[in-house]
Coordinates of C-alpha atoms in Angstrom, one line a residue:
S1009 CA 161.3 204.9 28.8
S1010 CA 163.7 207.5 27.5
A1011 CA 160.8 210.0 27.4
L1012 CA 160.6 209.9 31.2
L1013 CA 164.2 211.0 31.4
A1014 CA 164.3 213.7 28.7
L1015 CA 166.7 216.3 29.9
S1016 CA 167.4 219.9 28.8
A1017 CA 170.9 221.0 27.8
F1018 CA 171.3 222.8 31.1
S1019 CA 170.2 219.9 33.3
A1020 CA 172.4 218.8 36.3
V1021 CA 170.8 215.4 36.5
K1022 CA 171.9 212.8 33.9
P1023 CA 170.1 209.6 33.1
L1024 CA 171.4 206.1 33.8
A1025 CA 170.9 203.0 31.7
A1026 CA 171.5 200.6 34.6
P1027 CA 171.5 200.8 38.5
L1028 CA 174.8 201.6 40.2
E1029 CA 176.7 199.7 42.9
I1030 CA 176.7 201.8 46.1
D1031 CA 180.3 201.4 47.2
G1032 CA 181.3 205.0 47.6
Q1033 CA 184.0 204.8 44.9
L1034 CA 182.4 207.0 42.2
N1035 CA 184.5 205.1 39.6
E1036 CA 181.8 204.3 37.1
S1037 CA 181.9 206.1 33.8
A1038 CA 178.5 207.6 34.5
W1039 CA 180.0 209.6 37.4
K1040 CA 182.9 210.7 35.2
D1041 CA 180.4 212.0 32.7
A1042 CA 178.1 213.6 35.2
D1043 CA 177.6 217.4 35.6
W1044 CA 179.5 218.2 38.8
E1045 CA 178.6 221.2 40.9
G1046 CA 180.8 222.9 43.6
D1047 CA 182.0 226.3 44.8
F1048 CA 180.5 225.9 48.3
V1049 CA 180.4 229.1 50.4
A1050 CA 180.2 229.9 54.1
Y1051 CA 177.0 231.1 55.8
E1052 CA 176.4 234.8 55.2
S1053 CA 176.2 235.2 59.0
A1054 CA 179.6 233.5 59.6
S1055 CA 182.4 235.6 61.0
D1056 CA 184.9 233.7 58.9
K1057 CA 183.9 233.6 55.2
K1058 CA 186.8 231.4 54.2
V1059 CA 185.9 227.7 53.2
E1060 CA 189.0 225.6 53.8
A1061 CA 187.7 222.4 52.4
Q1062 CA 185.7 222.4 49.1
T1063 CA 183.0 220.0 48.0
A1064 CA 181.7 218.8 44.7
F1065 CA 178.5 216.8 44.0
A1066 CA 176.5 215.3 41.1
F1067 CA 173.2 213.6 40.6
L1068 CA 172.3 210.7 38.3
A1069 CA 168.9 209.1 37.9
D1070 CA 167.1 206.2 36.4
E1071 CA 163.3 205.6 36.3
K1072 CA 163.3 204.3 39.9
T1073 CA 166.2 205.9 41.8
L1074 CA 168.0 209.2 42.4
Y1075 CA 171.8 208.7 42.9
L1076 CA 173.9 211.1 44.9
G1077 CA 177.7 211.4 44.5
V1078 CA 179.9 213.7 46.6
K1079 CA 183.6 214.5 46.7
C1080 CA 184.6 216.0 50.1
F1081 CA 188.1 217.4 49.7
D1082 CA 190.1 217.9 52.8
P1083 CA 193.6 219.3 53.2
K1084 CA 193.7 217.7 56.7
K1085 CA 192.5 214.3 55.5
E1086 CA 194.9 212.5 58.0
D1087 CA 192.7 213.8 60.8
L1088 CA 189.5 212.2 59.3
K1089 CA 187.7 210.0 61.9
P1090 CA 184.5 208.0 61.4
R1091 CA 182.3 210.3 63.4
A1092 CA 179.1 211.2 61.6
D1093 CA 178.5 214.3 63.6
D1094 CA 181.8 215.9 62.6
Q1095 CA 181.9 214.9 59.0
Q1096 CA 178.6 214.9 57.1
V1097 CA 176.9 216.0 53.9
K1098 CA 173.2 217.2 53.8
F1099 CA 170.9 217.1 50.8
L1100 CA 167.7 219.2 50.7
F1101 CA 165.2 218.6 47.9
S1102 CA 161.8 220.0 47.0
P1103 CA 160.4 217.8 44.2
S1104 CA 157.4 220.2 43.8
G1105 CA 159.8 223.1 43.0
S1106 CA 158.1 225.0 45.9
S1107 CA 159.8 226.3 49.0
F1108 CA 156.7 225.4 51.0
D1109 CA 157.9 221.8 51.6
F1110 CA 161.2 219.9 51.3
Y1111 CA 163.0 216.7 52.2
E1112 CA 166.4 216.5 54.1
F1113 CA 168.9 213.6 54.0
A1114 CA 172.2 213.7 55.9
F1115 CA 174.9 211.1 55.4
G1116 CA 178.1 210.9 57.5
F1117 CA 181.7 209.7 56.8
A1118 CA 182.3 206.0 57.5
T1119 CA 178.6 205.2 58.1
N1120 CA 176.4 203.1 55.9
L1121 CA 173.1 204.5 57.3
P1122 CA 171.8 208.1 57.0
V1123 CA 172.5 210.3 59.9
R1124 CA 169.2 212.1 59.5
V1125 CA 166.0 212.0 57.3
D1126 CA 163.3 214.5 57.6
F1127 CA 160.3 216.1 55.8
A1128 CA 159.3 219.7 56.5
S1129 CA 156.4 221.7 55.4
E1130 CA 155.4 225.4 55.7
G1131 CA 158.9 226.4 54.8
G1132 CA 160.5 224.2 57.4
N1133 CA 158.2 225.1 60.3
I1134 CA 156.2 221.8 60.5
H1135 CA 157.8 218.3 60.6
P1136 CA 155.2 215.5 60.2
E1137 CA 156.2 212.3 61.9
P1138 CA 157.1 209.6 61.2
Y1139 CA 159.0 209.9 57.9
A1140 CA 160.8 206.7 57.1
P1141 CA 162.2 206.6 53.6
E1142 CA 164.4 203.9 52.1
T1143 CA 168.0 204.9 51.4
R1144 CA 171.4 203.3 50.7
C1145 CA 174.7 204.9 51.2
W1146 CA 178.5 204.3 51.5
S1147 CA 181.6 206.4 52.0
V1148 CA 185.3 205.8 51.6
K1149 CA 188.5 207.7 52.4
T1150 CA 190.5 208.9 49.4
K1151 CA 193.8 210.6 48.8
D1152 CA 192.0 213.9 48.6
G1153 CA 189.6 213.4 51.5
W1154 CA 186.5 211.2 51.3
T1155 CA 183.7 210.4 48.8
L1156 CA 180.1 209.4 49.4
E1157 CA 177.6 207.6 47.2
A1158 CA 173.9 207.2 48.0
A1159 CA 170.7 206.0 46.4
I1160 CA 167.2 207.2 47.2
P1161 CA 164.3 205.5 45.5
L1162 CA 161.9 208.0 43.9
S1163 CA 159.2 206.2 45.9
S1164 CA 160.9 207.5 49.1
F1165 CA 159.6 211.0 48.3
Y1166 CA 156.1 209.7 49.1
L1167 CA 154.9 212.8 50.9
T1168 CA 154.8 214.6 47.5
R1169 CA 152.1 213.4 45.0
N1170 CA 152.9 213.0 41.4
D1171 CA 150.5 215.8 40.4
K1172 CA 152.8 218.1 42.4
W1173 CA 156.0 216.6 41.0
S1174 CA 158.2 218.9 38.8
E1175 CA 161.2 218.3 36.5
K1176 CA 162.7 221.3 38.2
W1177 CA 163.4 220.8 41.9
L1178 CA 164.7 223.2 44.5
V1179 CA 168.0 221.8 45.9
N1180 CA 170.7 222.6 48.4
V1181 CA 173.7 220.6 49.5
G1182 CA 175.6 221.5 52.7
R1183 CA 178.6 220.1 54.4
R1184 CA 179.7 220.0 58.0
R1185 CA 183.4 219.5 58.7
G1186 CA 184.1 219.9 62.3
T1187 CA 183.2 223.5 63.1
E1188 CA 183.2 224.5 59.4
E1189 CA 179.9 224.5 57.6
S1190 CA 179.6 225.3 53.9
S1191 CA 176.6 225.4 51.5
W1192 CA 176.1 225.2 47.8
A1193 CA 173.2 227.7 47.9
P1194 CA 174.1 231.1 49.5
V1195 CA 172.2 230.8 52.8
A1196 CA 172.1 233.2 55.8
S1197 CA 172.6 230.9 58.8
K1198 CA 171.4 227.3 58.1
F1199 CA 171.3 224.8 55.2
A1200 CA 167.5 224.4 55.3
E1201 CA 166.5 227.9 54.1
S1202 CA 164.1 226.7 51.4
K1203 CA 163.6 230.1 49.8
R1204 CA 167.4 230.3 49.2
M1205 CA 167.7 226.9 47.5
K1206 CA 168.8 226.7 43.9
T1207 CA 166.8 225.3 41.0
M1208 CA 168.0 222.1 39.2
E1209 CA 166.5 220.5 36.1
G1210 CA 166.2 217.0 34.7
F1211 CA 164.7 215.1 37.6
P1212 CA 162.7 212.1 36.3
K1213 CA 159.0 211.8 36.7
R1214 CA 158.2 209.1 39.2
A1215 CA 156.3 206.1 37.9
L1216 CA 152.6 206.0 38.6
A1217 CA 153.0 202.7 40.4
D1218 CA 155.5 204.3 42.8
D1219 CA 153.2 207.2 43.7
V1220 CA 152.0 205.6 46.9
A1221 CA 150.6 207.7 49.8
I1222 CA 150.7 206.5 53.4
L1223 CA 147.5 208.0 54.7
D1224 CA 147.1 206.4 58.1
L1225 CA 149.9 204.6 59.9
N1226 CA 147.4 203.4 62.5
A1227 CA 145.0 201.9 60.1
K1228 CA 144.0 198.2 60.8
I1229 CA 144.0 195.6 58.1
E1230 CA 141.3 193.0 58.6

């Protein structure tokens, strides 16, 4: 329903009429029309404040899935190698809009699986285990660097109940490029500083049928 995806004029998340193919190309018209964000900065604690390689990202959503698109520009693209630890993008989301808890997803260059998934509470001090969300991702090398496309079903944010779900999320996106680390939100020394994340609008409400809580992984079904 279009009501589920009603967006304000300032929203950074645009609605989709149909699911996207996750191929890393970002060549669909929906990505061309998306609201792209950028201007990544170095950590405030970094000795070198210069960011050599800039990053741009955008989000799209339908009633089931959040789509992530990233353009990783790189003036030394000829040195790019498929090593996820050297080249990766991290996304941090708080669907409740509170800095108390948040999700982290990290995707690397030339990998089709996430490098890291995590849920943290108490501002990042507690990490309940296990957290095993569903994701899809793909990245490709381009003439300007590399691009990434990922899909996260809204049901994968299952540690946040619908009654805590907000249209305004706290968000940060960070990039690791060798020894260079840059962040969309101005953070002191790490990406996951939840109190420093930025607010983004327009995230869709998760369907009631997808609001499923896993209460006991050890429960026996008889």
